[in-house]
Every structure is written in structure tokens, then in C-alpha cells.
Short mmCIF file of C-alpha atoms in Angstrom, two decimals:
data_model
loop_
_atom_site.label_atom_id
_atom_site.label_comp_id
_atom_site.label_asym_id
_atom_site.label_seq_id
_atom_site.Cartn_x
_atom_site.Cartn_y
_atom_site.Cartn_z
CA MET A 75 119.52 115.31 128.73
CA CYS A 76 117.67 118.48 128.48
CA ILE A 77 115.00 119.30 125.72
CA ARG A 78 117.38 121.68 124.05
CA ASP A 79 120.19 119.14 123.93
CA ARG A 80 117.99 116.38 122.64
CA SER A 81 116.56 118.75 120.00
CA MET A 82 120.13 119.55 118.89
CA MET A 83 120.96 115.84 118.95
CA HIS A 84 117.78 115.14 116.68
CA PHE A 85 118.57 117.72 114.25
CA SER A 86 122.18 116.34 114.07
CA GLN A 87 120.53 112.91 113.61
CA LEU A 88 118.34 114.20 110.66
CA ILE A 89 120.88 116.22 108.79
CA ASN A 90 123.37 113.21 109.01
CA ASP A 91 120.96 110.52 108.01
CA PRO A 92 122.44 109.15 104.70
CA LYS A 93 118.87 108.58 103.20
CA GLY A 94 117.49 111.89 104.29
CA ILE A 95 114.48 110.19 106.20
CA PHE A 96 112.55 112.44 108.49
CA LYS A 97 112.17 110.20 111.61
CA LYS A 98 111.60 110.69 115.30
CA PHE A 99 114.47 110.82 117.66
CA ASP A 100 117.03 107.87 117.45
CA TYR A 101 117.57 106.39 121.11
CA GLY A 102 119.83 103.79 120.02
CA HIS A 103 119.47 100.52 121.96
CA LYS A 104 116.43 101.98 123.69
CA ASN A 105 114.40 102.42 120.51
CA GLN A 106 112.63 99.14 121.36
CA GLN A 107 111.53 100.32 124.86
CA VAL A 108 110.41 103.81 123.63
CA TYR A 109 108.82 102.74 120.14
CA GLY A 110 108.29 99.31 120.28
CA SER A 111 110.67 98.80 117.26
CA PRO A 112 114.49 98.67 116.85
CA THR A 113 114.35 101.89 114.69
CA PRO A 114 112.60 105.22 115.29
CA PRO A 115 109.25 105.63 113.23
CA ILE A 116 109.22 107.94 110.27
CA TYR A 117 107.00 111.11 110.58
CA ASP A 118 103.94 110.75 108.61
CA LEU A 119 103.55 114.14 106.95
CA SER A 120 100.53 113.31 105.04
CA ALA A 121 98.71 113.23 108.28
CA ILE A 122 99.19 117.08 108.88
CA LYS A 123 95.92 118.59 107.82
CA THR A 124 96.65 122.16 108.64
CA LYS A 125 97.67 124.34 105.83
CA VAL A 126 101.40 125.00 105.94
CA TYR A 127 102.73 128.14 104.18
CA MET A 128 106.30 127.53 102.97
CA LEU A 129 108.44 130.50 102.04
CA VAL A 130 111.61 129.15 100.47
CA GLY A 131 114.80 131.09 100.09
CA THR A 132 116.46 129.84 96.84
CA GLN A 133 119.91 131.23 98.21
CA ASP A 134 119.32 129.14 101.43
CA ARG A 135 122.31 126.97 102.11
CA ILE A 136 120.78 125.54 105.33
CA ALA A 137 117.36 124.54 104.26
CA ASP A 138 117.70 124.45 100.54
CA ALA A 139 115.18 124.20 97.88
CA THR A 140 115.77 120.65 97.32
CA ASP A 141 114.80 119.74 100.92
CA ALA A 142 111.86 122.12 100.67
CA SER A 143 110.49 120.54 97.60
CA ARG A 144 110.46 117.16 99.18
CA LEU A 145 108.65 118.46 102.23
CA ARG A 146 106.20 120.14 99.98
CA ASP A 147 105.67 117.02 97.89
CA GLU A 148 104.70 115.07 101.31
CA LEU A 149 102.52 117.89 102.81
CA PRO A 150 98.84 117.34 101.65
CA ASN A 151 97.77 121.12 102.34
CA HIS A 152 100.38 123.58 101.44
CA GLU A 153 101.18 126.95 99.82
CA TYR A 154 104.67 127.11 98.28
CA LYS A 155 106.52 130.16 97.34
CA GLU A 156 110.19 130.77 96.30
CA ILE A 157 112.14 133.94 96.84
CA HIS A 158 115.68 134.87 96.01
CA HIS A 159 116.99 135.16 99.64
CA GLY A 160 119.16 133.17 101.96
CA HIS A 161 118.46 131.79 105.55
CA VAL A 162 119.33 134.81 107.59
CA SER A 163 117.18 136.96 105.11
CA MET A 164 114.22 134.70 106.00
CA ILE A 165 114.96 134.69 109.78
CA PHE A 166 115.31 138.42 110.14
CA ALA A 167 112.98 139.46 107.29
CA ALA A 168 115.82 141.51 105.90
CA SER A 169 113.76 142.26 102.66
CA THR A 170 110.26 143.38 102.28
CA ASP A 171 109.70 140.17 100.20
CA VAL A 172 109.22 138.04 103.47
CA THR A 173 107.11 140.51 105.36
CA ASP A 174 104.88 141.26 102.33
CA TYR A 175 104.23 137.62 101.85
CA VAL A 176 103.26 137.10 105.48
CA LEU A 177 101.03 140.17 105.48
CA GLU A 178 99.31 138.89 102.29
CA ILE A 179 98.87 135.53 103.90
CA LEU A 180 97.25 137.09 106.94
CA GLY A 181 95.23 139.54 104.79
CA ARG A 182 93.94 136.72 102.48
CA ASP A 183 93.28 133.87 104.84
CA THR A 184 90.90 135.50 107.66
CA LYS A 185 90.93 132.06 109.41
CA LEU A 186 94.39 132.75 110.56
CA MET A 187 93.28 136.07 112.15
CA ASN A 188 90.47 134.43 114.41
#
């Protein structure tokens, strides 16, 4: 299985998980061999020390504000901003709201520029 296919399968596993748990790829019966456990480990998002900038579209039906809020609550170092846009607007920066925010971050946080 190529990396692209496994990434798509992992994405499918994550969105279809009834408990919404953010965990590593599920190899099924090979989990014990790969992870030393019958189930894949959960990602420890509290271990991420790098600042994460979250720009959340309130009209996004793919990565909705509920999911983003949950992620925000698990990240120890983040900046969170909501804008009134959907997923495609975010990807293609269809509005100046997106580019303005990114440029603001780059201008404000000089560590990102070095």
C-alpha cells in the first residue's frame, strides 16, 4: 500500500470513528506487532509545543467549528480565530480575510520569518 492510499484510509478511519478519537493508523490484527497493543495509540496533542495557528471557517462542513474547538482545547500553544467562510474559501484564500490573517501572523511573529 502506498503512502497516499494509507493516508486516505487513515482519514477514513478517523472520520468514521464513532468516538471521534484522534489515533494512529489502525492496522487491524497487525496492531499488536506494529504498536505492541491491540489498538492504535491515541495522538498526544498536548505534547505539541510549537505554536499552532488555527483559522477556522464557521461555514466549513468538512472541518467544522466543533472539531476545531476540540482540537484547540487539546493543543497547549495555539492561536484560534474564526471567520465566516467554508472549506474551499480557506484552501484557495477566496477572501482577503484569510490572506490578511496569515500576513498579520507573519508580520507579528518574527520567529516565523527567520
